[in-house]
XYZ file of C-alpha atoms in Angstrom:
687
model
C 0.250 0.343 0.185
C 2.429 2.127 0.780
C 4.651 1.826 -2.298
C 1.365 3.109 -4.575
C 0.584 6.174 -2.818
C 4.207 7.287 -3.343
C 3.739 8.850 -6.719
C 0.335 10.456 -5.996
C 1.996 12.439 -2.857
C 4.922 13.498 -4.079
C 2.805 14.721 -7.105
C -0.341 16.790 -4.930
C 1.949 17.649 -1.778
C 3.264 21.037 -2.804
C 3.303 25.039 -2.713
C 4.393 27.744 -4.597
C 6.957 29.965 -2.795
C 6.905 32.526 -4.478
C 4.808 34.756 -1.502
C 8.111 34.069 0.191
C 10.328 35.768 -2.829
C 11.924 32.511 -3.261
C 11.379 30.344 -6.444
C 10.274 27.185 -6.878
C 8.320 24.153 -4.530
C 7.981 22.762 -1.576
C 7.236 18.618 -2.189
C 6.377 16.589 0.332
C 7.037 12.529 -0.797
C 7.620 9.034 1.135
C 10.281 6.747 -0.683
C 10.402 3.287 -1.101
C 11.838 2.382 2.256
C 9.691 5.435 4.557
C 11.585 7.644 4.648
C 9.974 10.658 4.770
C 11.793 13.741 2.216
C 10.522 17.665 2.063
C 12.228 18.853 -1.397
C 13.263 22.661 -2.342
C 13.857 21.900 -5.970
C 16.177 18.797 -7.110
C 19.508 19.429 -4.680
C 17.686 21.064 -1.454
C 15.959 18.816 0.354
C 15.419 18.154 4.859
C 14.661 14.222 5.687
C 14.086 11.884 7.928
C 17.245 9.621 9.230
C 17.869 6.631 7.563
C 16.844 4.539 10.341
C 13.244 5.586 10.837
C 11.467 8.212 10.874
C 10.540 8.032 14.864
C 12.875 7.517 17.516
C 12.465 6.850 20.863
C 14.889 6.097 23.570
C 13.755 3.960 26.293
C 17.119 4.062 28.948
C 19.073 6.368 30.479
C 22.920 5.116 30.970
C 26.305 7.436 30.784
C 24.121 11.020 30.902
C 22.030 10.450 28.385
C 19.247 8.409 26.631
C 20.323 5.575 25.949
C 18.348 2.086 23.470
C 17.492 4.281 20.894
C 14.597 1.826 18.875
C 13.006 3.026 15.751
C 9.719 3.419 13.130
C 9.519 3.619 9.729
C 6.245 5.017 7.814
C 3.875 1.882 7.567
C 1.295 3.829 5.933
C 0.461 7.116 3.975
C -2.872 9.129 3.650
C -4.284 12.350 2.410
C -6.625 14.076 4.116
C -7.641 17.224 1.435
C -3.815 19.129 2.525
C -2.650 16.872 4.384
C -0.551 14.348 4.061
C -0.128 11.701 7.299
C 1.654 8.941 7.642
C 1.585 6.309 11.107
C 4.125 4.068 12.060
C 4.350 1.997 15.144
C 7.544 1.211 17.817
C 6.997 -2.598 19.666
C 8.290 -2.555 23.574
C 8.824 -5.465 25.864
C 5.744 -2.943 27.479
C 3.919 -1.928 25.320
C 3.477 -0.153 22.415
C 3.832 3.255 20.924
C 1.653 4.055 17.542
C 3.178 6.705 16.117
C 1.601 8.948 13.324
C 2.964 13.182 11.993
C 0.858 15.300 9.606
C 2.432 17.460 7.276
C 1.116 20.332 5.777
C 2.389 22.913 3.210
C 2.098 27.172 4.598
C 3.130 29.896 2.274
C 6.687 28.042 1.604
C 7.295 26.386 5.428
C 5.431 22.864 6.331
C 3.658 22.118 9.314
C 4.929 19.018 11.442
C 2.489 17.565 14.160
C 3.485 14.409 15.294
C 1.667 12.123 17.903
C 3.216 9.837 19.968
C 0.339 6.810 22.075
C 1.177 4.653 24.878
C -0.580 1.621 24.265
C 0.659 -0.115 26.889
C -0.180 -1.959 30.295
C 2.873 -0.501 32.487
C 4.140 2.632 32.344
C 7.230 3.732 29.929
C 9.722 4.993 32.229
C 13.213 6.404 31.155
C 12.076 7.174 28.013
C 13.395 10.210 25.809
C 11.262 11.694 22.130
C 12.560 12.650 19.439
C 11.557 15.283 16.474
C 14.942 14.710 13.809
C 15.611 15.103 10.286
C 19.033 15.552 8.488
C 19.732 18.229 6.233
C 21.876 16.452 3.448
C 24.753 18.594 2.022
C 24.757 21.012 4.923
C 28.106 19.953 6.085
C 30.309 22.327 8.651
C 26.659 24.071 8.420
C 26.813 27.784 11.194
C 23.902 27.918 12.805
C 22.111 30.420 14.449
C 19.791 29.668 17.640
C 17.981 33.409 18.509
C 19.352 34.381 22.160
C 21.987 32.042 22.313
C 24.093 30.545 19.281
C 25.140 32.811 16.786
C 27.577 31.476 13.727
C 28.793 29.017 15.811
C 29.673 32.543 18.431
C 33.389 32.599 17.342
C 34.483 36.131 19.362
C 32.310 33.940 22.435
C 34.671 30.891 21.247
C 38.206 33.120 21.196
C 37.255 35.551 24.009
C 35.114 34.042 26.938
C 35.287 30.288 26.295
C 33.856 27.890 28.496
C 31.300 31.242 28.778
C 29.368 31.085 26.175
C 28.115 28.167 23.627
C 30.297 27.027 21.171
C 29.444 25.210 17.709
C 32.179 25.168 15.531
C 29.902 22.154 12.893
C 32.373 19.000 13.825
C 31.394 15.762 13.382
C 29.262 14.323 16.000
C 28.893 18.435 17.839
C 26.031 18.662 20.028
C 23.980 21.912 20.403
C 20.956 21.581 22.269
C 19.237 24.572 24.563
C 15.679 24.193 26.495
C 13.077 25.581 24.704
C 12.512 28.667 26.586
C 15.926 30.003 26.214
C 14.891 30.817 23.373
C 14.013 34.009 21.916
C 13.063 33.047 18.715
C 12.574 28.736 19.009
C 13.529 28.049 16.191
C 17.072 26.583 14.802
C 18.437 27.903 12.012
C 21.746 26.686 9.472
C 23.548 27.899 6.977
C 26.261 26.069 4.514
C 28.243 27.199 1.684
C 27.503 23.898 -1.809
C 30.216 25.714 -3.347
C 28.626 27.804 -6.102
C 26.329 29.583 -3.954
C 24.532 29.319 0.451
C 21.882 27.513 1.315
C 19.524 27.624 4.174
C 17.369 25.635 6.344
C 15.698 26.307 10.017
C 13.544 23.845 12.773
C 11.235 25.500 14.735
C 9.344 24.045 17.269
C 6.135 25.036 19.597
C 7.788 25.229 23.059
C 6.113 22.840 25.913
C 7.093 21.670 28.536
C 7.563 17.607 29.230
C 4.733 16.036 30.661
C 5.874 12.684 32.710
C 9.584 15.054 32.863
C 11.664 13.552 35.855
C 13.171 17.399 36.667
C 10.445 19.603 37.662
C 9.454 22.594 34.716
C 11.626 19.978 32.468
C 10.549 20.962 28.812
C 11.524 20.506 24.896
C 14.697 20.906 23.880
C 16.035 22.247 19.961
C 19.509 22.148 18.750
C 21.582 20.915 16.099
C 23.832 17.992 15.440
C 27.054 17.622 13.641
C 27.240 14.950 11.327
C 30.540 14.088 8.278
C 28.420 15.294 5.985
C 25.003 16.888 6.934
C 23.499 18.258 9.559
C 20.412 16.424 12.034
C 17.482 19.222 13.671
C 16.805 17.209 16.578
C 13.858 18.476 19.360
C 14.251 15.884 22.364
C 12.066 15.180 25.201
C 14.595 17.021 27.795
C 18.407 16.346 27.353
C 20.516 18.837 26.872
C 23.757 19.249 25.681
C 26.713 22.053 24.350
C 30.389 22.454 24.419
C 31.599 18.639 24.528
C 29.339 17.797 27.475
C 25.853 15.995 27.642
C 23.356 17.009 30.334
C 24.351 20.868 31.593
C 22.920 23.966 30.967
C 24.358 27.084 30.344
C 23.389 28.863 34.059
C 25.912 31.187 34.970
C 27.436 34.268 33.614
C 30.750 32.100 33.169
C 29.679 28.680 32.352
C 27.688 26.010 32.411
C 25.918 24.060 35.555
C 24.512 20.273 35.225
C 21.352 19.181 34.009
C 20.629 15.227 34.588
C 18.790 12.341 34.214
C 16.067 14.780 31.754
C 14.117 11.247 31.059
C 10.409 11.113 30.892
C 7.281 8.143 31.900
C 4.775 7.806 29.991
C 1.238 6.224 31.946
C -0.725 3.760 29.920
C -2.764 6.003 27.175
C -0.720 8.431 27.159
C -0.840 10.972 24.162
C 1.955 13.525 23.652
C 1.579 15.903 20.083
C 4.205 17.936 19.517
C 3.979 20.866 16.458
C 7.290 21.791 14.666
C 8.042 23.696 11.242
C 10.558 22.914 8.511
C 12.352 25.320 5.655
C 14.367 25.621 3.585
C 15.966 28.838 0.733
C 17.806 27.490 -1.840
C 20.110 30.256 -2.662
C 20.765 32.785 0.126
C 23.119 35.548 0.576
C 26.201 34.005 2.855
C 25.786 35.725 6.757
C 21.783 36.242 5.496
C 20.375 32.146 5.620
C 18.606 33.138 9.457
C 17.031 35.996 8.159
C 13.885 33.435 6.464
C 13.285 31.780 9.567
C 13.510 35.087 12.028
C 10.010 36.127 9.002
C 9.177 33.320 9.194
C 9.192 33.224 13.585
C 7.364 36.219 13.773
C 4.534 35.547 11.412
C 3.983 32.061 13.605
C 4.362 34.346 17.009
C 2.292 37.336 15.919
C 4.120 38.835 19.471
C 2.263 42.321 18.240
C -0.981 42.816 20.748
C -0.077 44.914 23.254
C -4.007 44.681 25.309
C -2.856 44.971 28.975
C 0.313 46.150 28.398
C 1.471 49.492 29.908
C 0.640 52.615 28.181
C 2.718 54.958 27.222
C 2.064 57.579 29.845
C 1.776 55.463 32.728
C 5.295 54.725 31.888
C 7.080 57.812 31.480
C 5.371 59.625 35.063
C 6.704 56.430 36.837
C 9.879 56.435 35.525
C 10.317 60.203 35.554
C 9.417 59.758 39.140
C 12.230 57.167 39.743
C 15.010 59.651 37.749
C 13.569 62.880 40.727
C 14.885 60.343 43.161
C 18.646 59.744 41.541
C 18.748 63.859 40.803
C 21.254 65.116 43.594
C 20.103 68.704 43.569
C 24.296 69.317 44.408
C 24.758 73.278 44.266
C 28.039 72.805 42.571
C 27.988 69.828 40.271
C 24.202 68.299 40.592
C 23.449 65.104 38.585
C 21.427 61.748 38.176
C 22.876 59.013 39.688
C 23.967 55.767 38.715
C 23.689 54.560 41.859
C 21.070 53.672 44.960
C 21.710 55.887 48.073
C 22.822 53.237 49.997
C 25.909 52.799 47.924
C 29.444 54.634 48.770
C 29.899 57.757 47.029
C 27.857 59.984 44.408
C 28.444 59.050 41.005
C 27.816 60.416 37.501
C 28.441 58.202 34.946
C 27.635 58.802 30.758
C 27.104 55.978 28.400
C 26.834 52.646 28.918
C 25.020 51.109 32.831
C 24.780 55.050 33.942
C 23.508 57.078 30.987
C 23.462 60.298 33.205
C 23.216 62.999 30.125
C 19.789 60.271 29.069
C 18.004 62.917 31.210
C 18.424 65.876 28.775
C 16.899 65.613 25.379
C 13.357 64.030 27.243
C 13.355 66.514 30.163
C 13.224 68.842 27.119
C 11.145 67.857 25.096
C 8.450 65.878 27.403
C 7.857 69.306 29.552
C 4.580 67.855 28.737
C 3.915 64.777 29.913
C 5.543 65.180 33.275
C 3.862 67.509 34.581
C 6.967 69.127 35.862
C 7.994 72.703 34.469
C 11.046 72.419 36.447
C 12.509 69.113 34.137
C 13.923 71.338 31.623
C 15.992 72.579 34.338
C 17.699 70.137 35.876
C 18.344 68.678 32.535
C 20.254 72.280 31.537
C 21.956 71.802 34.712
C 23.418 67.845 34.768
C 24.323 68.478 31.304
C 26.235 71.643 31.957
C 27.985 70.085 35.089
C 28.619 66.902 32.372
C 30.107 68.990 29.562
C 33.120 69.817 32.108
C 34.265 66.573 31.813
C 38.057 66.041 30.848
C 39.123 64.742 27.787
C 42.932 63.109 26.755
C 44.281 61.348 24.488
C 41.592 58.683 24.166
C 38.373 61.504 24.071
C 36.390 61.970 27.615
C 35.991 60.393 30.745
C 33.192 59.775 31.523
C 32.867 58.479 35.421
C 32.187 61.372 38.000
C 32.599 60.668 42.198
C 31.001 63.882 43.586
C 32.852 64.106 47.109
C 36.210 63.483 45.961
C 35.404 65.263 42.850
C 36.748 63.327 40.546
C 36.447 62.095 37.551
C 37.736 58.327 35.664
C 36.889 55.698 33.371
C 37.070 55.753 29.895
C 35.624 53.221 27.189
C 34.592 53.990 23.748
C 30.971 52.894 24.255
C 30.249 54.624 27.245
C 31.973 58.060 24.934
C 30.237 57.106 21.789
C 26.478 56.667 23.712
C 26.982 60.245 25.498
C 28.252 61.309 22.593
C 24.824 60.605 20.833
C 22.612 61.893 24.142
C 24.830 65.190 24.053
C 23.396 65.615 20.367
C 20.265 65.309 21.102
C 20.232 67.827 23.745
C 21.427 69.938 21.674
C 19.014 69.504 18.796
C 16.197 69.172 21.195
C 17.595 72.201 23.021
C 17.290 73.883 19.519
C 13.723 73.064 19.545
C 12.150 74.532 22.840
C 14.562 77.137 22.829
C 15.729 80.250 26.063
C 18.201 77.209 26.195
C 22.031 78.245 27.071
C 23.858 75.402 25.163
C 26.969 76.460 24.139
C 29.607 74.259 26.744
C 27.013 71.192 25.329
C 28.192 72.167 21.762
C 31.739 72.709 22.685
C 32.152 69.379 23.961
C 31.042 67.454 21.612
C 32.500 69.465 18.705
C 35.471 68.644 20.368
C 35.094 64.942 21.038
C 33.246 64.085 17.269
C 36.873 66.269 16.694
C 39.342 63.412 18.782
C 37.223 60.401 17.363
C 37.121 61.753 13.691
C 40.508 61.859 13.363
C 41.160 58.636 15.983
C 39.466 56.567 13.062
C 40.677 58.247 10.212
C 44.075 57.327 10.998
C 45.192 53.966 8.799
C 45.370 51.889 11.410
C 42.348 52.298 12.705
C 40.792 48.777 13.311
C 38.688 48.335 16.721
C 39.006 45.372 18.283
C 34.591 44.592 17.986
C 31.043 45.938 16.886
C 32.235 48.617 19.703
C 32.424 51.790 18.169
C 29.642 51.510 15.600
C 28.303 53.358 18.412
C 30.004 56.536 16.797
C 28.812 56.594 13.743
C 25.161 58.208 14.630
C 26.647 61.138 16.862
C 29.399 62.536 14.124
C 26.314 62.273 11.205
C 24.854 64.430 14.218
C 27.607 66.541 14.910
C 27.758 66.924 10.598
C 24.958 68.311 10.187
C 25.153 69.996 14.091
C 28.395 71.954 12.637
C 29.089 71.162 8.982
C 32.396 69.795 9.841
C 33.173 66.808 6.824
C 35.302 65.539 8.620
C 32.909 63.666 11.324
C 30.769 62.313 7.950
C 34.034 60.773 6.483
C 35.591 58.896 9.916
C 31.108 57.632 10.376
C 30.982 56.718 6.852
C 34.918 54.536 7.081
C 33.462 52.876 9.991
C 30.302 52.479 8.710
C 31.559 50.650 6.174
C 34.253 49.010 8.103
C 31.660 47.268 9.855
C 29.681 46.004 7.025
C 32.603 44.459 5.717
C 33.651 42.971 8.874
C 29.638 41.634 9.856
C 27.544 41.299 7.128
C 29.090 37.329 6.480
C 28.915 37.292 9.298
C 32.480 35.261 9.534
C 32.791 37.728 12.523
C 28.623 38.477 14.010
C 28.298 41.437 14.944
C 29.605 41.754 19.250
C 31.644 43.142 21.749
C 28.652 46.192 22.358
C 28.203 45.753 26.229
C 31.627 45.933 28.358
C 30.136 42.606 31.273
C 30.087 40.136 28.030
C 32.682 39.609 25.027
C 30.994 37.830 23.120
C 28.141 38.356 20.568
C 25.957 40.369 21.420
C 22.477 42.377 20.567
C 24.473 45.589 22.085
C 26.701 44.826 18.890
C 24.255 44.689 16.270
C 22.086 47.050 17.716
C 25.924 49.549 17.641
C 25.798 48.197 13.728
C 22.176 49.098 12.813
C 22.092 51.995 14.618
C 24.884 53.069 12.304
C 23.785 51.658 8.990
C 20.327 53.786 9.492
C 22.149 56.864 10.295
C 23.771 56.583 7.673
C 20.767 56.227 5.269
C 19.452 58.699 6.564
C 22.033 61.000 6.192
C 22.899 60.204 2.213
C 19.784 58.240 1.176
C 22.212 55.527 0.013
C 19.843 52.449 -0.485
C 23.668 49.822 0.281
C 23.177 51.379 3.726
C 19.328 50.283 4.745
C 20.543 47.058 3.736
C 23.197 46.595 5.861
C 20.644 48.353 8.147
C 18.276 45.376 7.615
C 20.339 42.776 8.239
C 21.786 44.549 11.453
C 18.675 44.810 12.468
C 16.493 41.112 11.752
C 20.102 39.932 13.921
C 19.221 42.747 16.998
C 15.416 40.582 16.623
C 16.919 37.856 16.703
C 17.571 38.420 20.649
C 14.092 39.962 20.832
C 11.450 37.788 22.833
C 9.036 37.005 19.888
C 6.807 35.310 22.524
C 5.082 34.322 25.753
C 7.260 32.012 27.874
C 5.293 30.225 30.312
C 7.160 30.367 33.598
C 6.857 28.217 36.698
C 5.966 29.179 40.014
C 8.142 32.912 41.451
C 7.691 35.681 41.026
C 7.299 36.666 37.446
C 4.737 34.278 37.112
C 3.195 36.983 40.301
C 3.135 39.658 38.342
C 1.268 37.220 34.945
C 4.854 39.292 33.227
C 4.420 38.755 29.756
C 8.490 37.784 27.657
C 7.498 39.773 24.278
C 9.424 42.167 23.239
C 11.702 41.956 26.426
C 15.543 41.146 24.613
C 18.343 39.241 26.079
C 21.576 40.459 26.192
C 23.696 38.460 24.816
C 25.794 34.846 24.529
C 26.701 35.194 28.154
C 24.051 36.846 30.440
C 21.275 34.896 29.567
C 18.580 36.892 30.774
C 15.975 39.095 29.906
C 16.434 43.252 30.337
C 14.897 46.416 28.921
C 17.430 47.654 26.717
C 14.957 46.699 23.291
C 12.989 49.720 24.748
C 15.362 52.268 23.462
C 15.590 50.946 19.600
C 11.983 51.059 18.954
C 11.800 53.682 18.286
C 14.546 52.416 15.033
C 12.228 49.552 14.669
C 9.245 51.847 14.157
C 11.386 54.152 11.254
C 12.390 51.010 9.485
C 8.264 50.067 9.282
C 8.524 52.739 6.972
C 12.326 52.749 5.894
C 10.584 48.924 3.842
C 7.405 49.349 4.193
C 6.693 46.698 7.026
C 4.642 47.830 9.176
C 4.028 44.268 11.601
C 8.068 46.470 12.804
C 5.864 49.517 13.843
C 3.515 46.996 16.005
C 6.539 45.264 17.401
C 8.120 48.582 18.024
C 5.283 49.593 19.798
C 4.867 46.146 21.974
C 9.115 46.172 22.703
C 8.199 49.163 24.388
C 5.034 49.302 26.545
C 5.627 45.104 27.059
C 9.140 46.340 28.779
C 6.883 48.247 31.409
C 6.022 46.396 33.115
C 7.255 44.554 36.421
C 7.697 48.670 37.668
C 6.740 49.076 41.199
C 5.271 52.419 42.763
C 8.449 54.244 43.116
C 9.463 53.741 39.303
C 12.022 51.012 39.473
C 12.433 47.917 37.832
C 15.468 45.520 38.176
C 17.929 44.596 35.253
C 17.783 40.516 35.199
C 14.282 38.989 34.347
C 15.489 34.677 34.449
C 12.735 33.669 31.754
C 15.058 30.073 31.441
C 17.955 28.268 33.471
C 20.209 30.994 34.282
C 20.701 33.829 37.223
C 23.813 35.762 37.467
C 22.423 37.464 42.222
C 21.673 35.211 44.447
C 21.826 31.832 45.480
C 23.545 30.053 42.319
C 23.806 26.622 43.959
C 20.570 25.321 41.847
C 19.855 26.172 38.755
C 15.858 24.555 39.147
C 15.307 27.650 41.423
C 16.610 30.481 38.493
C 13.571 30.284 35.986
C 10.864 32.792 37.083
C 13.404 34.601 39.736
C 13.814 38.620 39.297
C 16.663 40.184 40.522
C 15.124 43.608 41.114
C 18.253 45.437 43.624
C 20.910 45.954 40.654
C 18.741 49.580 39.812
C 21.318 51.142 37.906
C 20.130 54.343 36.102
C 19.715 53.153 32.364
C 16.887 51.347 33.205
C 15.422 54.386 33.660
C 16.926 56.160 31.073
C 16.384 54.634 27.898
C 12.522 54.871 28.476
C 12.505 58.232 28.788
C 14.444 58.767 25.688
C 13.058 56.860 23.745
C 10.004 58.475 24.585
C 11.180 61.195 23.087
C 12.235 60.074 20.539
C 8.689 58.567 19.473
C 7.703 62.357 20.225
C 10.370 63.876 17.683
C 8.777 61.290 15.132
C 4.891 62.322 15.546
C 4.811 58.887 17.010
C 1.562 57.798 19.774
C 2.520 53.985 20.427
C -0.866 53.983 22.227
C -2.494 54.706 19.149
C -0.712 54.586 16.118
C -0.959 51.600 15.383
């Protein structure tokens, strides 16, 4: 019967992919030996493993599932636009009744796998799986959103052991809990010699019924083979960096996560929904982008219902900002740390953002309902503009008690320059503000860093210095100095050449992790977008779209179900929050700062869904604000923690570290709100 249905299935189960921007069709067929094959043209396919479509482990040895049993397709049927295949797996304790259902959906294939345990006793220590081979995908470069970026080559070099690494070697396993993924998919890209191809496995994330560990979820990832890559989902087991049954639980390393088997009671039914897609010809470094677009459609993370309004967020954040303003006669400013820490510290850029309050306090006077707000901005900025310079730029940290300036790094300087430029432009719109000292400060900083960037030997270590591009272009518009523009575009071109093919993914934009991170991607995104908006050249928009897509792979596109704990108490929704980096795997509110640029890209690319996502990114991050307007920095959506009791990873997920209340958490909300206002956007209505 199986043979008689093969030709019929191969002809009927196709779908046109022209609506996805890729020519060709996806074809679903079952080979005579019972192997299921999804084909995109004659040279690109995803198939079930040769040993069988279904694989189930019935024991656990050497810290990993063992005694694997396999089953092949026995019958095939067609039901409207579904192909349904059936099989059985006989075991000493009974039998598993197996079924897959496949349906093409706009260029991808929806798959529903069903396991039913038909036994009189529980099936213990078992592991269920979803396994698909991508033949020809040798040494494929993977992207797992928020976790692995084309293998994390920079993290392998600078933070080895603290991040997941995948080189594509035969036998290499990189498998992680679904709740760790910003978007639950694994994408791979590989070279065929003449072109690049990509494939992806998406899952509908879910906890495992009957899991041996509390809060055990399905896992998702890939395994390198000699001449192929296996895309895999398992009912719990995780592996990385040559170790099995471990997870990335700490800032500097992994912890054991053993015995993740499951038990099926008699009559138990387990179903797993997943999706497969492949693309026969993609630009190098862009194989993940189609999978990202698919994830946006699958998870539809655009609902703002029930999220805090912009007005509520602005009022709360300004209330907290006022609590950090130190009204000192000679050196007033916004303090990075709470009062209980020794000393009074004003810190420009990165985690302090003391200068970031100027533009919003000038522009949001009506929304803040405080006529004194501009005065606070002016006084704080006048003091920050006195920061001393040296040959590397200006110092960014002021200790009020000693009246000493210290500390210096490119990220903080560049971000401070951006905020000085925004403050100068804001002052120009409100009038009656003496901004001369700010202009002098920005001009001097721009001159110094332009000269440094224009030196022939300039080659920055990481993507961090891309943060200079936007403020240099703003300074060019403010002062008309051509060298500012020249240096900015040199830097933009440098980073495009360096990162677009993802041989070296964007990295190094945050100072407490030296690896692939969203802030590195944001630095490049901001740089390319600024270059496009100044020059109008299409190449910069294309580059911005690439960097934006990398940023969006750190953005949570689904609401991760959470165990009992602080986050569950609040009914916390994860969509719109961002994973920090491949090393620091918690969520933070940094996405609010990126949201205005995402909105503008929606206009530039005629993609309205980007505007809807930008609104979610801003408003969703307004959750957890307490009555004082405060939020913590670390949201533990997965089995990762940096603070508190770090001895038991089973207690990590669902936790919330609210005691590290550095000022950037407040500053970015107000800065982004001011930017949206200058854009004429009301996130509570303009959707």
